[in-house]
């Protein structure tokens, strides 16, 4: 099943726009997990089992796994396989923010979609659509392009006026009109910029999903983000929270605490859809 279809089915099945970010940091893991052979996989497995019925996606960020070296990448692969085998209805998004010249992107595509078996990946737009072809050509996979990021300094480049419009609006239009020919593109739009999100939704219409980071640890407002980005059907958003959910407790009860946070956030999101 392609990413877009799988995502829409997960929104409906779990009545959820919530995505749990699987960003394990060895320093923050519960002490009894830290000492295991594969601490990231053990941690992720418990978080996945505790939240799979209340999410529309999981999103590991590759940086946390790369930090551990080869063992981290193997634990990332095991995490992806575990989700596919145990919860086949839930898509897995690799947050890797990739993009290079086309030839190099071929290698990224092989690693991310074939070796790690991810359903979607985050991408930088800076090299243009020609360079991204190896990703865009994978009709079954999601290509989630950074449009308006959640960080405080996002505007430094993204707000620059080009032909009278901020750069992020050009990115949104370019993805919608030119890169999304196969219907496999989505956009990253931070929850911390609801006015910009509203403008982007108006530009691209209802057909493109937004990956929305910035809720939880980064302080984005749930009500404002949902109202700004939701489609006329009440979906269209993949609202990510990592630290706010996975580190709800660092004791023996970490998975139950993560579940409680996930359910709370899912319900809060649903209130404003
Ligand atoms: P928390 O702040 O812990 O919820 O994590 C946010 C996650 O979303 C991290 O993996 C970030 O790398 C990622 N992210 C952003 O925070 N801001 C963005 O603009 C884009 C992303 C992303 O692409 O997911």
PDB file of C-alpha atoms and ligand atoms in Angstrom:
ATOM      1  CA  UNK A   1       0.000   0.000   0.000  1.00  0.00           C
ATOM      2  CA  UNK A   2       1.367   3.450  -0.846  1.00  0.00           C
ATOM      3  CA  UNK A   3       2.151   5.962   1.913  1.00  0.00           C
ATOM      4  CA  UNK A   4      -0.727   8.339   1.135  1.00  0.00           C
ATOM      5  CA  UNK A   5      -3.312   5.559   1.277  1.00  0.00           C
ATOM      6  CA  UNK A   6      -1.773   4.000   4.391  1.00  0.00           C
ATOM      7  CA  UNK A   7      -1.744   7.366   6.167  1.00  0.00           C
ATOM      8  CA  UNK A   8      -5.379   8.113   5.314  1.00  0.00           C
ATOM      9  CA  UNK A   9      -6.393   4.641   6.559  1.00  0.00           C
ATOM     10  CA  UNK A  10      -4.475   5.167   9.827  1.00  0.00           C
ATOM     11  CA  UNK A  11      -6.101   8.592  10.374  1.00  0.00           C
ATOM     12  CA  UNK A  12      -9.483   6.917  10.054  1.00  0.00           C
ATOM     13  CA  UNK A  13      -8.795   3.641  11.867  1.00  0.00           C
ATOM     14  CA  UNK A  14      -7.248   5.205  14.981  1.00  0.00           C
ATOM     15  CA  UNK A  15      -9.227   8.458  14.753  1.00  0.00           C
ATOM     16  CA  UNK A  16      -5.887  10.170  15.238  1.00  0.00           C
ATOM     17  CA  UNK A  17      -3.655  12.801  13.635  1.00  0.00           C
ATOM     18  CA  UNK A  18      -0.921  12.149  16.192  1.00  0.00           C
ATOM     19  CA  UNK A  19       2.558  10.953  15.247  1.00  0.00           C
ATOM     20  CA  UNK A  20       4.926   9.785  17.966  1.00  0.00           C
ATOM     21  CA  UNK A  21       8.532  10.797  17.359  1.00  0.00           C
ATOM     22  CA  UNK A  22      10.942   7.968  18.169  1.00  0.00           C
ATOM     23  CA  UNK A  23      13.994  10.059  19.057  1.00  0.00           C
ATOM     24  CA  UNK A  24      15.802   8.072  21.770  1.00  0.00           C
ATOM     25  CA  UNK A  25      18.666   9.733  23.616  1.00  0.00           C
ATOM     26  CA  UNK A  26      20.782   7.376  25.697  1.00  0.00           C
ATOM     27  CA  UNK A  27      21.124   9.967  28.485  1.00  0.00           C
ATOM     28  CA  UNK A  28      17.368  10.252  28.877  1.00  0.00           C
ATOM     29  CA  UNK A  29      16.408   6.565  28.800  1.00  0.00           C
ATOM     30  CA  UNK A  30      15.203   4.859  31.984  1.00  0.00           C
ATOM     31  CA  UNK A  31      18.170   3.341  33.844  1.00  0.00           C
ATOM     32  CA  UNK A  32      16.968  -0.249  33.462  1.00  0.00           C
ATOM     33  CA  UNK A  33      16.738   0.164  29.659  1.00  0.00           C
ATOM     34  CA  UNK A  34      20.090   1.929  29.265  1.00  0.00           C
ATOM     35  CA  UNK A  35      21.998  -1.177  30.303  1.00  0.00           C
ATOM     36  CA  UNK A  36      20.386  -3.532  27.787  1.00  0.00           C
ATOM     37  CA  UNK A  37      22.208  -4.736  24.645  1.00  0.00           C
ATOM     38  CA  UNK A  38      19.896  -2.852  22.310  1.00  0.00           C
ATOM     39  CA  UNK A  39      18.537  -0.019  24.470  1.00  0.00           C
ATOM     40  CA  UNK A  40      16.979   2.008  21.637  1.00  0.00           C
ATOM     41  CA  UNK A  41      15.100  -0.957  20.246  1.00  0.00           C
ATOM     42  CA  UNK A  42      13.900  -2.034  23.706  1.00  0.00           C
ATOM     43  CA  UNK A  43      12.748   1.525  24.461  1.00  0.00           C
ATOM     44  CA  UNK A  44      11.062   2.009  21.072  1.00  0.00           C
ATOM     45  CA  UNK A  45       9.312  -1.360  21.229  1.00  0.00           C
ATOM     46  CA  UNK A  46       7.720  -0.474  24.572  1.00  0.00           C
ATOM     47  CA  UNK A  47       6.680   3.000  23.336  1.00  0.00           C
ATOM     48  CA  UNK A  48       5.303   1.547  20.076  1.00  0.00           C
ATOM     49  CA  UNK A  49       3.292  -1.148  21.875  1.00  0.00           C
ATOM     50  CA  UNK A  50       1.895   1.455  24.275  1.00  0.00           C
ATOM     51  CA  UNK A  51       0.833   3.985  21.597  1.00  0.00           C
ATOM     52  CA  UNK A  52       0.214   2.138  18.304  1.00  0.00           C
ATOM     53  CA  UNK A  53      -3.580   2.244  18.669  1.00  0.00           C
ATOM     54  CA  UNK A  54      -3.602   6.006  19.177  1.00  0.00           C
ATOM     55  CA  UNK A  55      -1.337   7.286  16.373  1.00  0.00           C
ATOM     56  CA  UNK A  56      -1.404   7.763  12.591  1.00  0.00           C
ATOM     57  CA  UNK A  57       2.378   7.343  12.193  1.00  0.00           C
ATOM     58  CA  UNK A  58       5.694   6.867  13.936  1.00  0.00           C
ATOM     59  CA  UNK A  59       8.649   9.117  13.069  1.00  0.00           C
ATOM     60  CA  UNK A  60      12.183   8.120  14.062  1.00  0.00           C
ATOM     61  CA  UNK A  61      14.776  10.829  13.476  1.00  0.00           C
ATOM     62  CA  UNK A  62      17.899   9.202  12.044  1.00  0.00           C
ATOM     63  CA  UNK A  63      20.259  11.557  13.930  1.00  0.00           C
ATOM     64  CA  UNK A  64      19.644   9.822  17.250  1.00  0.00           C
ATOM     65  CA  UNK A  65      20.476   6.414  15.736  1.00  0.00           C
ATOM     66  CA  UNK A  66      23.525   7.637  13.821  1.00  0.00           C
ATOM     67  CA  UNK A  67      24.847   8.973  17.140  1.00  0.00           C
ATOM     68  CA  UNK A  68      25.257   5.350  18.297  1.00  0.00           C
ATOM     69  CA  UNK A  69      27.153   4.252  15.174  1.00  0.00           C
ATOM     70  CA  UNK A  70      26.417   0.996  13.348  1.00  0.00           C
ATOM     71  CA  UNK A  71      24.475  -0.451  16.269  1.00  0.00           C
ATOM     72  CA  UNK A  72      22.135   2.563  16.150  1.00  0.00           C
ATOM     73  CA  UNK A  73      21.352   1.969  12.473  1.00  0.00           C
ATOM     74  CA  UNK A  74      20.652  -1.720  13.140  1.00  0.00           C
ATOM     75  CA  UNK A  75      18.308  -0.755  15.982  1.00  0.00           C
ATOM     76  CA  UNK A  76      16.571   1.708  13.637  1.00  0.00           C
ATOM     77  CA  UNK A  77      16.096  -1.081  11.093  1.00  0.00           C
ATOM     78  CA  UNK A  78      14.736  -3.396  13.799  1.00  0.00           C
ATOM     79  CA  UNK A  79      12.344  -0.648  14.913  1.00  0.00           C
ATOM     80  CA  UNK A  80      11.036  -0.213  11.376  1.00  0.00           C
ATOM     81  CA  UNK A  81      10.676  -4.008  10.903  1.00  0.00           C
ATOM     82  CA  UNK A  82       8.914  -4.337  14.253  1.00  0.00           C
ATOM     83  CA  UNK A  83       6.308  -1.732  13.315  1.00  0.00           C
ATOM     84  CA  UNK A  84       5.723  -3.270   9.873  1.00  0.00           C
ATOM     85  CA  UNK A  85       5.338  -6.780  11.308  1.00  0.00           C
ATOM     86  CA  UNK A  86       3.310  -5.937  14.408  1.00  0.00           C
ATOM     87  CA  UNK A  87       1.316  -2.880  13.343  1.00  0.00           C
ATOM     88  CA  UNK A  88       1.254  -3.078   9.530  1.00  0.00           C
ATOM     89  CA  UNK A  89      -1.392  -0.328   9.302  1.00  0.00           C
ATOM     90  CA  UNK A  90       0.885   2.330  10.803  1.00  0.00           C
ATOM     91  CA  UNK A  91       3.292   4.111   8.429  1.00  0.00           C
ATOM     92  CA  UNK A  92       6.885   4.806   9.472  1.00  0.00           C
ATOM     93  CA  UNK A  93       8.410   8.154   8.486  1.00  0.00           C
ATOM     94  CA  UNK A  94      12.173   8.528   8.560  1.00  0.00           C
ATOM     95  CA  UNK A  95      13.132  12.043   9.534  1.00  0.00           C
ATOM     96  CA  UNK A  96      16.448  12.385   7.722  1.00  0.00           C
ATOM     97  CA  UNK A  97      16.093  15.721   5.887  1.00  0.00           C
ATOM     98  CA  UNK A  98      17.992  14.364   2.913  1.00  0.00           C
ATOM     99  CA  UNK A  99      18.753  15.768  -0.536  1.00  0.00           C
ATOM    100  CA  UNK A 100      21.834  15.867  -2.749  1.00  0.00           C
ATOM    101  CA  UNK A 101      22.517  15.602  -6.460  1.00  0.00           C
ATOM    102  CA  UNK A 102      20.453  12.917  -8.166  1.00  0.00           C
ATOM    103  CA  UNK A 103      23.168  10.292  -8.340  1.00  0.00           C
ATOM    104  CA  UNK A 104      23.784  10.520  -4.592  1.00  0.00           C
ATOM    105  CA  UNK A 105      20.058  10.547  -3.904  1.00  0.00           C
ATOM    106  CA  UNK A 106      19.865   7.114  -5.586  1.00  0.00           C
ATOM    107  CA  UNK A 107      22.019   5.797  -2.734  1.00  0.00           C
ATOM    108  CA  UNK A 108      19.857   7.536  -0.099  1.00  0.00           C
ATOM    109  CA  UNK A 109      16.750   6.027  -1.679  1.00  0.00           C
ATOM    110  CA  UNK A 110      18.235   2.523  -1.529  1.00  0.00           C
ATOM    111  CA  UNK A 111      19.198   2.921   2.133  1.00  0.00           C
ATOM    112  CA  UNK A 112      16.012   4.593   3.345  1.00  0.00           C
ATOM    113  CA  UNK A 113      13.291   2.887   1.319  1.00  0.00           C
ATOM    114  CA  UNK A 114      14.861  -0.513   0.588  1.00  0.00           C
ATOM    115  CA  UNK A 115      17.290  -1.279   3.448  1.00  0.00           C
ATOM    116  CA  UNK A 116      15.398   0.490   6.261  1.00  0.00           C
ATOM    117  CA  UNK A 117      11.969  -0.122   4.648  1.00  0.00           C
ATOM    118  CA  UNK A 118      10.635   3.329   5.524  1.00  0.00           C
ATOM    119  CA  UNK A 119       7.275   4.481   4.153  1.00  0.00           C
ATOM    120  CA  UNK A 120       8.298   8.138   3.854  1.00  0.00           C
ATOM    121  CA  UNK A 121      11.232  10.486   4.332  1.00  0.00           C
ATOM    122  CA  UNK A 122      11.754  14.194   5.054  1.00  0.00           C
ATOM    123  CA  UNK A 123      13.614  16.123   2.322  1.00  0.00           C
ATOM    124  CA  UNK A 124      15.272  19.516   1.830  1.00  0.00           C
ATOM    125  CA  UNK A 125      13.972  21.451  -1.194  1.00  0.00           C
ATOM    126  CA  UNK A 126      17.135  23.485  -1.774  1.00  0.00           C
ATOM    127  CA  UNK A 127      18.576  21.413  -4.638  1.00  0.00           C
ATOM    128  CA  UNK A 128      15.344  21.531  -6.614  1.00  0.00           C
ATOM    129  CA  UNK A 129      12.953  18.999  -8.107  1.00  0.00           C
ATOM    130  CA  UNK A 130      15.397  17.716 -10.724  1.00  0.00           C
ATOM    131  CA  UNK A 131      17.777  16.483  -8.002  1.00  0.00           C
ATOM    132  CA  UNK A 132      14.925  14.974  -5.964  1.00  0.00           C
ATOM    133  CA  UNK A 133      13.726  12.782  -8.838  1.00  0.00           C
ATOM    134  CA  UNK A 134      15.035   9.516  -7.326  1.00  0.00           C
ATOM    135  CA  UNK A 135      12.795  10.162  -4.291  1.00  0.00           C
ATOM    136  CA  UNK A 136       9.835  11.566  -6.227  1.00  0.00           C
ATOM    137  CA  UNK A 137       9.888   8.623  -8.642  1.00  0.00           C
ATOM    138  CA  UNK A 138       9.029   6.240  -5.793  1.00  0.00           C
ATOM    139  CA  UNK A 139       5.281   6.613  -6.182  1.00  0.00           C
ATOM    140  CA  UNK A 140       4.587   4.336  -3.218  1.00  0.00           C
ATOM    141  CA  UNK A 141       6.690   6.379  -0.773  1.00  0.00           C
ATOM    142  CA  UNK A 142       6.061   9.717   0.921  1.00  0.00           C
ATOM    143  CA  UNK A 143       8.357  12.648   0.058  1.00  0.00           C
ATOM    144  CA  UNK A 144       7.866  15.152   2.869  1.00  0.00           C
ATOM    145  CA  UNK A 145       9.478  18.439   1.852  1.00  0.00           C
ATOM    146  CA  UNK A 146      10.596  21.062   4.401  1.00  0.00           C
ATOM    147  CA  UNK A 147       8.487  24.158   3.782  1.00  0.00           C
ATOM    148  CA  UNK A 148       8.224  26.194   6.983  1.00  0.00           C
ATOM    149  CA  UNK A 149      10.232  24.659   9.841  1.00  0.00           C
ATOM    150  CA  UNK A 150       9.389  24.936  13.551  1.00  0.00           C
ATOM    151  CA  UNK A 151      12.645  26.424  14.877  1.00  0.00           C
ATOM    152  CA  UNK A 152      12.936  30.027  16.142  1.00  0.00           C
ATOM    153  CA  UNK A 153      15.298  31.025  13.316  1.00  0.00           C
ATOM    154  CA  UNK A 154      13.199  29.470  10.550  1.00  0.00           C
ATOM    155  CA  UNK A 155      12.454  32.856   9.009  1.00  0.00           C
ATOM    156  CA  UNK A 156      16.070  33.825   8.384  1.00  0.00           C
ATOM    157  CA  UNK A 157      15.962  32.240   4.937  1.00  0.00           C
ATOM    158  CA  UNK A 158      12.391  30.948   4.670  1.00  0.00           C
ATOM    159  CA  UNK A 159      10.853  34.439   4.996  1.00  0.00           C
ATOM    160  CA  UNK A 160      13.095  36.090   2.391  1.00  0.00           C
ATOM    161  CA  UNK A 161      10.940  37.797  -0.190  1.00  0.00           C
ATOM    162  CA  UNK A 162      11.275  36.456  -3.709  1.00  0.00           C
ATOM    163  CA  UNK A 163       9.068  38.163  -6.304  1.00  0.00           C
ATOM    164  CA  UNK A 164       7.224  39.762  -3.393  1.00  0.00           C
ATOM    165  CA  UNK A 165       6.384  36.478  -1.621  1.00  0.00           C
ATOM    166  CA  UNK A 166       8.204  34.672   1.191  1.00  0.00           C
ATOM    167  CA  UNK A 167      10.394  31.826   0.041  1.00  0.00           C
ATOM    168  CA  UNK A 168       8.373  29.190   1.937  1.00  0.00           C
ATOM    169  CA  UNK A 169       5.309  30.084  -0.137  1.00  0.00           C
ATOM    170  CA  UNK A 170       7.301  29.453  -3.317  1.00  0.00           C
ATOM    171  CA  UNK A 171       8.354  26.065  -1.913  1.00  0.00           C
ATOM    172  CA  UNK A 172       4.721  25.179  -1.146  1.00  0.00           C
ATOM    173  CA  UNK A 173       3.568  26.178  -4.628  1.00  0.00           C
ATOM    174  CA  UNK A 174       6.445  24.446  -6.375  1.00  0.00           C
ATOM    175  CA  UNK A 175       5.842  21.171  -4.547  1.00  0.00           C
ATOM    176  CA  UNK A 176       2.078  21.300  -5.148  1.00  0.00           C
ATOM    177  CA  UNK A 177       2.235  22.257  -8.806  1.00  0.00           C
ATOM    178  CA  UNK A 178       5.413  20.636 -10.069  1.00  0.00           C
ATOM    179  CA  UNK A 179       6.833  17.960  -7.761  1.00  0.00           C
ATOM    180  CA  UNK A 180       3.629  16.249  -6.675  1.00  0.00           C
ATOM    181  CA  UNK A 181       2.765  14.793 -10.074  1.00  0.00           C
ATOM    182  CA  UNK A 182       2.538  11.274  -8.587  1.00  0.00           C
ATOM    183  CA  UNK A 183       0.538  12.422  -5.542  1.00  0.00           C
ATOM    184  CA  UNK A 184       3.320  11.331  -3.164  1.00  0.00           C
ATOM    185  CA  UNK A 185       4.458  14.695  -1.744  1.00  0.00           C
ATOM    186  CA  UNK A 186       3.741  16.215   1.654  1.00  0.00           C
ATOM    187  CA  UNK A 187       5.104  19.324   3.424  1.00  0.00           C
ATOM    188  CA  UNK A 188       6.770  19.971   6.788  1.00  0.00           C
ATOM    189  CA  UNK A 189       5.058  22.930   8.461  1.00  0.00           C
ATOM    190  CA  UNK A 190       5.910  23.741  12.075  1.00  0.00           C
ATOM    191  CA  UNK A 191       3.146  24.041  14.676  1.00  0.00           C
ATOM    192  CA  UNK A 192       4.929  27.118  15.998  1.00  0.00           C
ATOM    193  CA  UNK A 193       3.879  29.173  12.938  1.00  0.00           C
ATOM    194  CA  UNK A 194       0.091  28.831  12.609  1.00  0.00           C
ATOM    195  CA  UNK A 195      -0.375  31.954  10.450  1.00  0.00           C
ATOM    196  CA  UNK A 196       2.146  30.643   7.936  1.00  0.00           C
ATOM    197  CA  UNK A 197       0.497  27.212   8.084  1.00  0.00           C
ATOM    198  CA  UNK A 198      -2.851  28.752   7.206  1.00  0.00           C
ATOM    199  CA  UNK A 199      -1.322  30.540   4.220  1.00  0.00           C
ATOM    200  CA  UNK A 200       0.342  27.326   3.036  1.00  0.00           C
ATOM    201  CA  UNK A 201      -2.928  25.358   3.311  1.00  0.00           C
ATOM    202  CA  UNK A 202      -4.607  28.012   1.183  1.00  0.00           C
ATOM    203  CA  UNK A 203      -1.883  27.719  -1.459  1.00  0.00           C
ATOM    204  CA  UNK A 204      -1.789  23.908  -1.730  1.00  0.00           C
ATOM    205  CA  UNK A 205      -5.438  23.039  -1.063  1.00  0.00           C
ATOM    206  CA  UNK A 206      -6.632  19.923   0.726  1.00  0.00           C
ATOM    207  CA  UNK A 207      -4.735  17.255  -1.176  1.00  0.00           C
ATOM    208  CA  UNK A 208      -1.381  17.471   0.579  1.00  0.00           C
ATOM    209  CA  UNK A 209      -0.685  16.314   4.131  1.00  0.00           C
ATOM    210  CA  UNK A 210       1.458  18.400   6.489  1.00  0.00           C
ATOM    211  CA  UNK A 211       3.951  16.882   8.916  1.00  0.00           C
ATOM    212  CA  UNK A 212       3.630  19.226  11.897  1.00  0.00           C
ATOM    213  CA  UNK A 213       6.458  19.191  14.461  1.00  0.00           C
ATOM    214  CA  UNK A 214       6.724  21.690  17.309  1.00  0.00           C
ATOM    215  CA  UNK A 215       4.001  20.469  19.675  1.00  0.00           C
ATOM    216  CA  UNK A 216       5.087  19.472  23.190  1.00  0.00           C
ATOM    217  CA  UNK A 217       8.719  20.309  23.982  1.00  0.00           C
ATOM    218  CA  UNK A 218       8.855  23.193  21.446  1.00  0.00           C
ATOM    219  CA  UNK A 219       5.718  24.823  22.825  1.00  0.00           C
ATOM    220  CA  UNK A 220       3.468  24.996  19.730  1.00  0.00           C
ATOM    221  CA  UNK A 221      -0.232  25.601  20.448  1.00  0.00           C
ATOM    222  CA  UNK A 222      -2.395  22.596  19.552  1.00  0.00           C
ATOM    223  CA  UNK A 223      -5.617  24.509  18.932  1.00  0.00           C
ATOM    224  CA  UNK A 224      -3.986  27.105  16.685  1.00  0.00           C
ATOM    225  CA  UNK A 225      -2.004  24.535  14.716  1.00  0.00           C
ATOM    226  CA  UNK A 226      -4.960  22.217  14.121  1.00  0.00           C
ATOM    227  CA  UNK A 227      -7.295  25.026  13.117  1.00  0.00           C
ATOM    228  CA  UNK A 228      -4.695  26.517  10.762  1.00  0.00           C
ATOM    229  CA  UNK A 229      -3.783  23.315   8.968  1.00  0.00           C
ATOM    230  CA  UNK A 230      -6.677  20.887   9.014  1.00  0.00           C
ATOM    231  CA  UNK A 231      -8.404  20.149   5.692  1.00  0.00           C
ATOM    232  CA  UNK A 232     -12.133  20.564   5.067  1.00  0.00           C
ATOM    233  CA  UNK A 233     -12.418  16.819   5.795  1.00  0.00           C
ATOM    234  CA  UNK A 234     -10.862  17.287   9.267  1.00  0.00           C
ATOM    235  CA  UNK A 235      -7.615  15.483   8.488  1.00  0.00           C
ATOM    236  CA  UNK A 236      -4.467  16.287   6.476  1.00  0.00           C
ATOM    237  CA  UNK A 237      -2.122  16.600   9.470  1.00  0.00           C
ATOM    238  CA  UNK A 238       0.568  14.377  10.963  1.00  0.00           C
ATOM    239  CA  UNK A 239       1.144  16.129  14.280  1.00  0.00           C
ATOM    240  CA  UNK A 240       4.418  15.013  15.768  1.00  0.00           C
ATOM    241  CA  UNK A 241       5.534  15.024  19.369  1.00  0.00           C
ATOM    242  CA  UNK A 242       8.685  13.207  20.478  1.00  0.00           C
ATOM    243  CA  UNK A 243      10.116  14.373  23.824  1.00  0.00           C
ATOM    244  CA  UNK A 244       6.706  15.421  25.152  1.00  0.00           C
ATOM    245  CA  UNK A 245       5.538  11.801  24.875  1.00  0.00           C
ATOM    246  CA  UNK A 246       8.509   9.458  25.037  1.00  0.00           C
ATOM    247  CA  UNK A 247      10.021  11.060  28.137  1.00  0.00           C
ATOM    248  CA  UNK A 248       6.787  11.522  30.076  1.00  0.00           C
ATOM    249  CA  UNK A 249       8.467   9.400  32.774  1.00  0.00           C
ATOM    250  CA  UNK A 250      11.913   7.867  33.050  1.00  0.00           C
ATOM    251  CA  UNK A 251      10.909   5.241  35.572  1.00  0.00           C
ATOM    252  CA  UNK A 252       9.615   1.694  35.169  1.00  0.00           C
ATOM    253  CA  UNK A 253       6.273   3.174  34.090  1.00  0.00           C
ATOM    254  CA  UNK A 254       7.696   5.085  31.085  1.00  0.00           C
ATOM    255  CA  UNK A 255       5.547   3.259  28.513  1.00  0.00           C
ATOM    256  CA  UNK A 256       2.284   3.748  30.416  1.00  0.00           C
ATOM    257  CA  UNK A 257       3.186   7.402  30.966  1.00  0.00           C
ATOM    258  CA  UNK A 258       3.877   7.781  27.228  1.00  0.00           C
ATOM    259  CA  UNK A 259       0.506   6.203  26.462  1.00  0.00           C
ATOM    260  CA  UNK A 260      -1.291   8.588  28.795  1.00  0.00           C
ATOM    261  CA  UNK A 261       0.399  11.598  27.138  1.00  0.00           C
ATOM    262  CA  UNK A 262      -0.328  10.255  23.651  1.00  0.00           C
ATOM    263  CA  UNK A 263      -4.023   9.741  24.425  1.00  0.00           C
ATOM    264  CA  UNK A 264      -4.258  13.192  25.980  1.00  0.00           C
ATOM    265  CA  UNK A 265      -2.683  14.855  22.951  1.00  0.00           C
ATOM    266  CA  UNK A 266      -4.695  12.802  20.455  1.00  0.00           C
ATOM    267  CA  UNK A 267      -7.917  13.834  22.215  1.00  0.00           C
ATOM    268  CA  UNK A 268      -6.887  17.468  22.395  1.00  0.00           C
ATOM    269  CA  UNK A 269      -6.116  17.461  18.650  1.00  0.00           C
ATOM    270  CA  UNK A 270      -9.465  15.806  17.927  1.00  0.00           C
ATOM    271  CA  UNK A 271     -11.306  18.543  19.837  1.00  0.00           C
ATOM    272  CA  UNK A 272     -10.274  21.115  17.220  1.00  0.00           C
ATOM    273  CA  UNK A 273     -10.568  19.100  13.978  1.00  0.00           C
TER     274      UNK A 273
HETATM  275  P1  LIG B   1      10.257  17.183  19.774  1.00  0.00           P
HETATM  276  O1  LIG B   1      10.557  18.630  19.809  1.00  0.00           O
HETATM  277  O2  LIG B   1      11.004  16.378  20.798  1.00  0.00           O
HETATM  278  O3  LIG B   1       8.769  16.902  19.777  1.00  0.00           O
HETATM  279  O4  LIG B   1      10.824  16.609  18.383  1.00  0.00           O
HETATM  280  C1  LIG B   1      10.593  17.224  17.153  1.00  0.00           C
HETATM  281  C2  LIG B   1      11.057  16.325  16.027  1.00  0.00           C
HETATM  282  O5  LIG B   1      10.624  16.881  14.796  1.00  0.00           O
HETATM  283  C3  LIG B   1      12.570  16.190  15.937  1.00  0.00           C
HETATM  284  O6  LIG B   1      12.872  14.905  15.411  1.00  0.00           O
HETATM  285  C4  LIG B   1      12.938  17.279  14.945  1.00  0.00           C
HETATM  286  O7  LIG B   1      14.132  16.991  14.245  1.00  0.00           O
HETATM  287  C5  LIG B   1      11.741  17.251  13.988  1.00  0.00           C
HETATM  288  N1  LIG B   1      11.433  18.529  13.288  1.00  0.00           N
HETATM  289  C6  LIG B   1      11.322  19.713  13.989  1.00  0.00           C
HETATM  290  O8  LIG B   1      11.381  19.754  15.225  1.00  0.00           O
HETATM  291  N2  LIG B   1      11.121  20.879  13.304  1.00  0.00           N
HETATM  292  C7  LIG B   1      10.977  20.935  11.960  1.00  0.00           C
HETATM  293  O9  LIG B   1      10.731  21.999  11.402  1.00  0.00           O
HETATM  294  C8  LIG B   1      11.055  19.739  11.232  1.00  0.00           C
HETATM  295  C9  LIG B   1      11.198  18.547  11.907  1.00  0.00           C
HETATM  296  C10 LIG B   1      10.942  17.328  11.128  1.00  0.00           C
HETATM  297  O10 LIG B   1      11.279  17.307   9.945  1.00  0.00           O
HETATM  298  O11 LIG B   1      10.284  16.419  11.615  1.00  0.00           O
END
